DNA sequence: AATATGCGCAACCGCTCCGTG
DNA sequence: ACACGGAGCGGTTGCGCATAT
């Protein structure tokens, strides 16, 4: 309904990023930090949409990214978290330092889905395929509810700081013994990621 | 060696959420 | 209380590479 586009499409590049564009973006964020994405491209001298810059930075250029293969342990964490959160990739990514939501989403769709299907498990419901997959998907909950559920799980079982009984060492029952450190924290620590860039 | 097919990753698109005036 | 704009998220697509035929 007449919503203004996020950028002037006629004057923006699309498709794969060039080395020069990457360098410009990195240099700008090093110097100024992650500010207003909408105005960043112009300020940085890039013919890109702000959203595109943000995505490129978060998914590829951020200095704290791990990259490389997922470990078995990470696989497991993703599966467990997906069981609780559903397709909330950003929340899942927040529990896996160095991994991005896009990366996890891709990994889920290409590897884990197949892995679960091979085990006879429905990747959406995490229930056995044979029984009618009419189970309620976890993603039907609102994000806030999910966070609250996670926080509650932490308080009741995973928080060594706040709990004063032995349950601190007992992970969430759904999590199969994995300590997920489900504290409510933003995916990427805002402690000046710019300064994390090696100079 | 050439071609076809499948797979994985990077990027785009559109929608929703959230903050601000 | 409402409208608007920006940021963030999830789904989907397209391209390039690897493998099979």
PDB file of C-alpha atoms (C1' of nucleotides) in Angstrom:
ATOM      1  CA  UNK A   1       0.000   0.000   0.000  1.00  0.00           C
ATOM      2  CA  UNK A   2       2.343   2.631  -1.192  1.00  0.00           C
ATOM      3  CA  UNK A   3       4.979   1.671   1.250  1.00  0.00           C
ATOM      4  CA  UNK A   4       8.155   3.450   0.266  1.00  0.00           C
ATOM      5  CA  UNK A   5      10.948   1.127  -0.846  1.00  0.00           C
ATOM      6  CA  UNK A   6      13.873   0.708   1.476  1.00  0.00           C
ATOM      7  CA  UNK A   7      16.150   2.218  -1.126  1.00  0.00           C
ATOM      8  CA  UNK A   8      16.298   3.633  -4.604  1.00  0.00           C
ATOM      9  CA  UNK A   9      16.352   0.414  -6.537  1.00  0.00           C
ATOM     10  CA  UNK A  10      17.315   2.127  -9.768  1.00  0.00           C
ATOM     11  CA  UNK A  11      20.644   3.215  -8.346  1.00  0.00           C
ATOM     12  CA  UNK A  12      21.670   0.204  -6.317  1.00  0.00           C
ATOM     13  CA  UNK A  13      23.843  -2.755  -7.160  1.00  0.00           C
ATOM     14  CA  UNK A  14      22.493  -6.241  -6.640  1.00  0.00           C
ATOM     15  CA  UNK A  15      23.950  -9.685  -6.581  1.00  0.00           C
ATOM     16  CA  UNK A  16      27.317 -10.805  -5.348  1.00  0.00           C
ATOM     17  CA  UNK A  17      29.488  -8.339  -3.478  1.00  0.00           C
ATOM     18  CA  UNK A  18      32.856  -7.364  -4.891  1.00  0.00           C
ATOM     19  CA  UNK A  19      36.051  -7.223  -2.847  1.00  0.00           C
ATOM     20  CA  UNK A  20      36.050  -3.471  -3.130  1.00  0.00           C
ATOM     21  CA  UNK A  21      32.520  -3.184  -1.787  1.00  0.00           C
ATOM     22  CA  UNK A  22      33.429  -5.456   1.111  1.00  0.00           C
ATOM     23  CA  UNK A  23      36.438  -3.320   1.898  1.00  0.00           C
ATOM     24  CA  UNK A  24      34.420  -0.141   1.790  1.00  0.00           C
ATOM     25  CA  UNK A  25      31.789  -1.557   4.100  1.00  0.00           C
ATOM     26  CA  UNK A  26      34.295  -2.944   6.569  1.00  0.00           C
ATOM     27  CA  UNK A  27      36.298   0.265   6.565  1.00  0.00           C
ATOM     28  CA  UNK A  28      33.214   2.337   7.183  1.00  0.00           C
ATOM     29  CA  UNK A  29      31.952   0.185  10.043  1.00  0.00           C
ATOM     30  CA  UNK A  30      35.437   0.097  11.549  1.00  0.00           C
ATOM     31  CA  UNK A  31      35.451   3.857  11.545  1.00  0.00           C
ATOM     32  CA  UNK A  32      31.864   4.614  12.488  1.00  0.00           C
ATOM     33  CA  UNK A  33      30.356   1.451  13.900  1.00  0.00           C
ATOM     34  CA  UNK A  34      27.007  -0.076  12.993  1.00  0.00           C
ATOM     35  CA  UNK A  35      24.872   2.992  12.829  1.00  0.00           C
ATOM     36  CA  UNK A  36      21.833   3.701  10.708  1.00  0.00           C
ATOM     37  CA  UNK A  37      21.796   1.074   7.982  1.00  0.00           C
ATOM     38  CA  UNK A  38      19.551   3.134   5.782  1.00  0.00           C
ATOM     39  CA  UNK A  39      22.008   5.957   5.497  1.00  0.00           C
ATOM     40  CA  UNK A  40      25.145   3.835   5.690  1.00  0.00           C
ATOM     41  CA  UNK A  41      25.474   2.974   1.994  1.00  0.00           C
ATOM     42  CA  UNK A  42      25.501   6.591   0.971  1.00  0.00           C
ATOM     43  CA  UNK A  43      27.898   7.546   3.719  1.00  0.00           C
ATOM     44  CA  UNK A  44      30.189   4.675   2.851  1.00  0.00           C
ATOM     45  CA  UNK A  45      30.049   5.369  -0.847  1.00  0.00           C
ATOM     46  CA  UNK A  46      28.281   2.144  -1.682  1.00  0.00           C
ATOM     47  CA  UNK A  47      25.630   1.689  -4.328  1.00  0.00           C
ATOM     48  CA  UNK A  48      23.788  -0.788  -2.171  1.00  0.00           C
ATOM     49  CA  UNK A  49      20.575  -0.946  -0.239  1.00  0.00           C
ATOM     50  CA  UNK A  50      20.993  -0.579   3.521  1.00  0.00           C
ATOM     51  CA  UNK A  51      19.436  -3.946   4.106  1.00  0.00           C
ATOM     52  CA  UNK A  52      21.933  -5.506   1.777  1.00  0.00           C
ATOM     53  CA  UNK A  53      24.816  -3.893   3.679  1.00  0.00           C
ATOM     54  CA  UNK A  54      23.461  -5.099   6.978  1.00  0.00           C
ATOM     55  CA  UNK A  55      23.086  -8.631   5.685  1.00  0.00           C
ATOM     56  CA  UNK A  56      26.547  -8.660   4.191  1.00  0.00           C
ATOM     57  CA  UNK A  57      28.098  -7.441   7.410  1.00  0.00           C
ATOM     58  CA  UNK A  58      26.177  -9.767   9.702  1.00  0.00           C
ATOM     59  CA  UNK A  59      26.463 -12.878   7.590  1.00  0.00           C
ATOM     60  CA  UNK A  60      29.881 -12.539   6.091  1.00  0.00           C
ATOM     61  CA  UNK A  61      32.089  -9.681   7.169  1.00  0.00           C
ATOM     62  CA  UNK A  62      31.663  -9.594  10.940  1.00  0.00           C
ATOM     63  CA  UNK A  63      35.021 -10.356  12.537  1.00  0.00           C
ATOM     64  CA  UNK A  64      33.640 -12.716  15.162  1.00  0.00           C
ATOM     65  CA  UNK A  65      32.211 -15.198  12.698  1.00  0.00           C
ATOM     66  CA  UNK A  66      33.402 -18.776  12.993  1.00  0.00           C
ATOM     67  CA  UNK A  67      32.773 -20.098   9.503  1.00  0.00           C
ATOM     68  CA  UNK A  68      33.595 -23.664   8.646  1.00  0.00           C
ATOM     69  CA  UNK A  69      31.837 -26.904   9.373  1.00  0.00           C
ATOM     70  CA  UNK A  70      29.379 -27.338  12.178  1.00  0.00           C
ATOM     71  CA  UNK A  71      30.445 -29.731  14.885  1.00  0.00           C
ATOM     72  CA  UNK A  72      28.354 -32.642  16.108  1.00  0.00           C
ATOM     73  CA  UNK A  73      27.812 -30.696  19.287  1.00  0.00           C
ATOM     74  CA  UNK A  74      26.533 -27.694  17.387  1.00  0.00           C
ATOM     75  CA  UNK A  75      24.243 -29.972  15.382  1.00  0.00           C
ATOM     76  CA  UNK A  76      22.800 -31.233  18.588  1.00  0.00           C
ATOM     77  CA  UNK A  77      22.313 -27.797  20.060  1.00  0.00           C
ATOM     78  CA  UNK A  78      20.551 -26.603  16.923  1.00  0.00           C
ATOM     79  CA  UNK A  79      18.205 -29.572  16.940  1.00  0.00           C
ATOM     80  CA  UNK A  80      17.359 -29.106  20.597  1.00  0.00           C
ATOM     81  CA  UNK A  81      16.810 -25.401  20.236  1.00  0.00           C
ATOM     82  CA  UNK A  82      14.709 -25.878  17.138  1.00  0.00           C
ATOM     83  CA  UNK A  83      12.577 -28.272  19.096  1.00  0.00           C
ATOM     84  CA  UNK A  84      11.827 -25.493  21.561  1.00  0.00           C
ATOM     85  CA  UNK A  85      11.883 -22.417  19.381  1.00  0.00           C
ATOM     86  CA  UNK A  86      10.860 -23.592  15.945  1.00  0.00           C
ATOM     87  CA  UNK A  87      12.181 -21.599  13.005  1.00  0.00           C
ATOM     88  CA  UNK A  88      13.429 -18.745  15.156  1.00  0.00           C
ATOM     89  CA  UNK A  89      16.830 -18.770  13.532  1.00  0.00           C
ATOM     90  CA  UNK A  90      17.993 -15.554  15.088  1.00  0.00           C
ATOM     91  CA  UNK A  91      17.235 -16.844  18.565  1.00  0.00           C
ATOM     92  CA  UNK A  92      19.024 -20.090  17.797  1.00  0.00           C
ATOM     93  CA  UNK A  93      21.960 -18.164  16.381  1.00  0.00           C
ATOM     94  CA  UNK A  94      22.088 -16.181  19.587  1.00  0.00           C
ATOM     95  CA  UNK A  95      23.004 -19.370  21.447  1.00  0.00           C
ATOM     96  CA  UNK A  96      25.729 -20.308  19.003  1.00  0.00           C
ATOM     97  CA  UNK A  97      28.534 -17.778  19.140  1.00  0.00           C
ATOM     98  CA  UNK A  98      30.088 -17.089  15.781  1.00  0.00           C
ATOM     99  CA  UNK A  99      27.154 -18.473  13.838  1.00  0.00           C
ATOM    100  CA  UNK A 100      24.585 -16.425  11.967  1.00  0.00           C
ATOM    101  CA  UNK A 101      20.897 -16.989  11.577  1.00  0.00           C
ATOM    102  CA  UNK A 102      21.292 -17.320   7.828  1.00  0.00           C
ATOM    103  CA  UNK A 103      24.050 -19.865   8.201  1.00  0.00           C
ATOM    104  CA  UNK A 104      22.035 -21.923  10.647  1.00  0.00           C
ATOM    105  CA  UNK A 105      18.944 -21.694   8.492  1.00  0.00           C
ATOM    106  CA  UNK A 106      20.886 -22.931   5.472  1.00  0.00           C
ATOM    107  CA  UNK A 107      22.521 -25.660   7.488  1.00  0.00           C
ATOM    108  CA  UNK A 108      19.190 -26.769   8.828  1.00  0.00           C
ATOM    109  CA  UNK A 109      17.608 -26.932   5.397  1.00  0.00           C
ATOM    110  CA  UNK A 110      20.511 -28.722   3.748  1.00  0.00           C
ATOM    111  CA  UNK A 111      21.847 -31.049   6.432  1.00  0.00           C
ATOM    112  CA  UNK A 112      19.843 -31.403   9.592  1.00  0.00           C
ATOM    113  CA  UNK A 113      16.462 -31.786   7.934  1.00  0.00           C
ATOM    114  CA  UNK A 114      17.811 -34.721   5.989  1.00  0.00           C
ATOM    115  CA  UNK A 115      19.513 -36.129   9.038  1.00  0.00           C
ATOM    116  CA  UNK A 116      16.298 -36.092  11.035  1.00  0.00           C
ATOM    117  CA  UNK A 117      14.275 -37.554   8.188  1.00  0.00           C
ATOM    118  CA  UNK A 118      16.810 -40.366   7.923  1.00  0.00           C
ATOM    119  CA  UNK A 119      16.213 -41.028  11.595  1.00  0.00           C
ATOM    120  CA  UNK A 120      12.471 -41.095  10.953  1.00  0.00           C
ATOM    121  CA  UNK A 121      11.867 -37.832  12.725  1.00  0.00           C
ATOM    122  CA  UNK A 122       9.719 -35.023  11.398  1.00  0.00           C
ATOM    123  CA  UNK A 123      12.009 -31.985  11.257  1.00  0.00           C
ATOM    124  CA  UNK A 124       9.158 -29.594  11.964  1.00  0.00           C
ATOM    125  CA  UNK A 125       7.507 -31.311  14.895  1.00  0.00           C
ATOM    126  CA  UNK A 126      10.448 -33.434  16.100  1.00  0.00           C
ATOM    127  CA  UNK A 127       8.032 -36.307  16.462  1.00  0.00           C
ATOM    128  CA  UNK A 128       8.384 -39.698  14.810  1.00  0.00           C
ATOM    129  CA  UNK A 129       7.132 -39.610  11.243  1.00  0.00           C
ATOM    130  CA  UNK A 130       4.945 -42.686  11.622  1.00  0.00           C
ATOM    131  CA  UNK A 131       2.553 -41.167  14.109  1.00  0.00           C
ATOM    132  CA  UNK A 132       0.340 -38.439  12.664  1.00  0.00           C
ATOM    133  CA  UNK A 133       2.374 -35.305  12.677  1.00  0.00           C
ATOM    134  CA  UNK A 134      -0.416 -33.290  14.154  1.00  0.00           C
ATOM    135  CA  UNK A 135       1.682 -32.191  17.048  1.00  0.00           C
ATOM    136  CA  UNK A 136       1.549 -28.520  17.799  1.00  0.00           C
ATOM    137  CA  UNK A 137       4.557 -26.805  16.344  1.00  0.00           C
ATOM    138  CA  UNK A 138       6.551 -24.829  18.881  1.00  0.00           C
ATOM    139  CA  UNK A 139       6.774 -21.884  16.542  1.00  0.00           C
ATOM    140  CA  UNK A 140       3.143 -21.151  17.180  1.00  0.00           C
ATOM    141  CA  UNK A 141       4.186 -19.375  20.332  1.00  0.00           C
ATOM    142  CA  UNK A 142       5.037 -15.738  20.289  1.00  0.00           C
ATOM    143  CA  UNK A 143       8.745 -14.959  20.504  1.00  0.00           C
ATOM    144  CA  UNK A 144       8.331 -13.301  23.848  1.00  0.00           C
ATOM    145  CA  UNK A 145       6.610 -16.359  25.234  1.00  0.00           C
ATOM    146  CA  UNK A 146       9.430 -18.483  23.903  1.00  0.00           C
ATOM    147  CA  UNK A 147      12.002 -16.284  25.522  1.00  0.00           C
ATOM    148  CA  UNK A 148      10.074 -16.435  28.757  1.00  0.00           C
ATOM    149  CA  UNK A 149       9.932 -20.186  28.487  1.00  0.00           C
ATOM    150  CA  UNK A 150      13.667 -20.257  27.933  1.00  0.00           C
ATOM    151  CA  UNK A 151      14.281 -17.879  30.775  1.00  0.00           C
ATOM    152  CA  UNK A 152      12.116 -19.990  33.025  1.00  0.00           C
ATOM    153  CA  UNK A 153      14.057 -23.049  31.995  1.00  0.00           C
ATOM    154  CA  UNK A 154      17.244 -21.263  32.855  1.00  0.00           C
ATOM    155  CA  UNK A 155      15.993 -20.098  36.210  1.00  0.00           C
ATOM    156  CA  UNK A 156      14.713 -23.513  37.099  1.00  0.00           C
ATOM    157  CA  UNK A 157      17.654 -25.515  35.996  1.00  0.00           C
ATOM    158  CA  UNK A 158      20.544 -23.927  34.211  1.00  0.00           C
ATOM    159  CA  UNK A 159      21.593 -20.856  36.083  1.00  0.00           C
ATOM    160  CA  UNK A 160      24.487 -21.454  38.421  1.00  0.00           C
ATOM    161  CA  UNK A 161      24.312 -17.877  39.673  1.00  0.00           C
ATOM    162  CA  UNK A 162      20.721 -17.681  40.705  1.00  0.00           C
ATOM    163  CA  UNK A 163      19.880 -21.179  41.727  1.00  0.00           C
ATOM    164  CA  UNK A 164      20.946 -22.368  45.095  1.00  0.00           C
ATOM    165  CA  UNK A 165      20.296 -26.028  44.801  1.00  0.00           C
ATOM    166  CA  UNK A 166      21.795 -28.895  42.885  1.00  0.00           C
ATOM    167  CA  UNK A 167      19.415 -28.413  39.986  1.00  0.00           C
ATOM    168  CA  UNK A 168      21.859 -25.884  38.614  1.00  0.00           C
ATOM    169  CA  UNK A 169      23.806 -28.706  37.123  1.00  0.00           C
ATOM    170  CA  UNK A 170      20.723 -30.362  35.692  1.00  0.00           C
ATOM    171  CA  UNK A 171      20.001 -29.075  32.225  1.00  0.00           C
ATOM    172  CA  UNK A 172      16.551 -28.447  30.851  1.00  0.00           C
ATOM    173  CA  UNK A 173      14.747 -31.777  30.543  1.00  0.00           C
ATOM    174  CA  UNK A 174      14.208 -31.229  26.825  1.00  0.00           C
ATOM    175  CA  UNK A 175      17.813 -30.465  26.162  1.00  0.00           C
ATOM    176  CA  UNK A 176      19.301 -33.883  26.522  1.00  0.00           C
ATOM    177  CA  UNK A 177      22.087 -32.892  28.846  1.00  0.00           C
ATOM    178  CA  UNK A 178      23.400 -29.988  26.845  1.00  0.00           C
ATOM    179  CA  UNK A 179      24.236 -26.836  28.712  1.00  0.00           C
ATOM    180  CA  UNK A 180      22.874 -24.189  26.406  1.00  0.00           C
ATOM    181  CA  UNK A 181      23.478 -21.193  28.586  1.00  0.00           C
ATOM    182  CA  UNK A 182      20.068 -19.839  27.725  1.00  0.00           C
ATOM    183  CA  UNK A 183      20.506 -16.441  29.171  1.00  0.00           C
ATOM    184  CA  UNK A 184      18.682 -13.620  27.447  1.00  0.00           C
ATOM    185  CA  UNK A 185      21.370 -11.891  25.538  1.00  0.00           C
ATOM    186  CA  UNK A 186      21.522 -10.330  22.110  1.00  0.00           C
ATOM    187  CA  UNK A 187      22.982 -12.504  19.362  1.00  0.00           C
ATOM    188  CA  UNK A 188      26.019 -10.363  18.913  1.00  0.00           C
ATOM    189  CA  UNK A 189      27.483  -8.694  21.914  1.00  0.00           C
ATOM    190  CA  UNK A 190      27.233  -4.953  21.390  1.00  0.00           C
ATOM    191  CA  UNK A 191      30.546  -4.483  23.083  1.00  0.00           C
ATOM    192  CA  UNK A 192      31.800  -2.571  20.117  1.00  0.00           C
ATOM    193  CA  UNK A 193      32.205  -5.244  17.481  1.00  0.00           C
ATOM    194  CA  UNK A 194      34.170  -2.678  15.591  1.00  0.00           C
ATOM    195  CA  UNK A 195      36.953  -2.837  18.065  1.00  0.00           C
ATOM    196  CA  UNK A 196      37.021  -6.573  17.637  1.00  0.00           C
ATOM    197  CA  UNK A 197      38.232  -6.090  14.121  1.00  0.00           C
ATOM    198  CA  UNK A 198      41.865  -6.846  13.995  1.00  0.00           C
ATOM    199  CA  UNK A 199      43.815  -3.770  13.098  1.00  0.00           C
TER     200      UNK A 199
ATOM    201  C1'  DA B   1      36.096 -34.966 -21.951  1.00  0.00           C
ATOM    202  C1'  DA B   2      31.636 -33.088 -22.080  1.00  0.00           C
ATOM    203  C1'  DT B   3      27.191 -32.658 -20.213  1.00  0.00           C
ATOM    204  C1'  DA B   4      23.590 -33.220 -16.732  1.00  0.00           C
ATOM    205  C1'  DT B   5      22.189 -33.094 -12.133  1.00  0.00           C
ATOM    206  C1'  DG B   6      22.367 -32.071  -7.294  1.00  0.00           C
ATOM    207  C1'  DC B   7      23.921 -29.431  -3.466  1.00  0.00           C
ATOM    208  C1'  DG B   8      25.268 -25.548  -0.690  1.00  0.00           C
ATOM    209  C1'  DC B   9      25.832 -20.829   0.058  1.00  0.00           C
ATOM    210  C1'  DA B  10      24.987 -15.989  -0.496  1.00  0.00           C
ATOM    211  C1'  DA B  11      21.731 -12.705  -1.324  1.00  0.00           C
ATOM    212  C1'  DC B  12      17.063 -10.731  -2.116  1.00  0.00           C
ATOM    213  C1'  DC B  13      12.199  -9.951  -0.987  1.00  0.00           C
ATOM    214  C1'  DG B  14       8.378  -9.094   1.716  1.00  0.00           C
ATOM    215  C1'  DC B  15       6.448  -9.117   6.141  1.00  0.00           C
ATOM    216  C1'  DT B  16       6.450  -8.081  11.125  1.00  0.00           C
ATOM    217  C1'  DC B  17       8.070  -5.852  15.100  1.00  0.00           C
ATOM    218  C1'  DC B  18       9.417  -1.942  17.655  1.00  0.00           C
ATOM    219  C1'  DG B  19      10.600   2.743  18.688  1.00  0.00           C
ATOM    220  C1'  DT B  20       9.451   7.539  18.081  1.00  0.00           C
ATOM    221  C1'  DG B  21       6.807  11.693  17.153  1.00  0.00           C
TER     222       DG B  21
ATOM    223  C1'  DA C   1      -3.902   6.091  20.734  1.00  0.00           C
ATOM    224  C1'  DC C   2      -2.312   6.249  16.300  1.00  0.00           C
ATOM    225  C1'  DA C   3       0.713   6.565  12.244  1.00  0.00           C
ATOM    226  C1'  DC C   4       5.085   6.293  10.324  1.00  0.00           C
ATOM    227  C1'  DG C   5       9.759   4.809   9.479  1.00  0.00           C
ATOM    228  C1'  DG C   6      13.651   1.876  10.326  1.00  0.00           C
ATOM    229  C1'  DA C   7      15.509  -2.473  11.676  1.00  0.00           C
ATOM    230  C1'  DG C   8      15.235  -7.287  11.939  1.00  0.00           C
ATOM    231  C1'  DC C   9      13.582 -11.832  10.621  1.00  0.00           C
ATOM    232  C1'  DG C  10      12.256 -15.853   7.923  1.00  0.00           C
ATOM    233  C1'  DG C  11      11.244 -17.759   3.432  1.00  0.00           C
ATOM    234  C1'  DT C  12      12.747 -18.233  -1.053  1.00  0.00           C
ATOM    235  C1'  DT C  13      15.591 -17.855  -5.099  1.00  0.00           C
ATOM    236  C1'  DG C  14      19.667 -17.925  -8.042  1.00  0.00           C
ATOM    237  C1'  DC C  15      24.308 -18.873  -8.945  1.00  0.00           C
ATOM    238  C1'  DG C  16      28.502 -21.443  -8.738  1.00  0.00           C
ATOM    239  C1'  DC C  17      30.800 -25.596  -7.630  1.00  0.00           C
ATOM    240  C1'  DA C  18      31.110 -30.636  -7.124  1.00  0.00           C
ATOM    241  C1'  DT C  19      29.838 -35.049  -8.440  1.00  0.00           C
ATOM    242  C1'  DA C  20      27.704 -38.482 -11.419  1.00  0.00           C
ATOM    243  C1'  DT C  21      26.743 -40.253 -15.902  1.00  0.00           C
TER     244       DT C  21
END
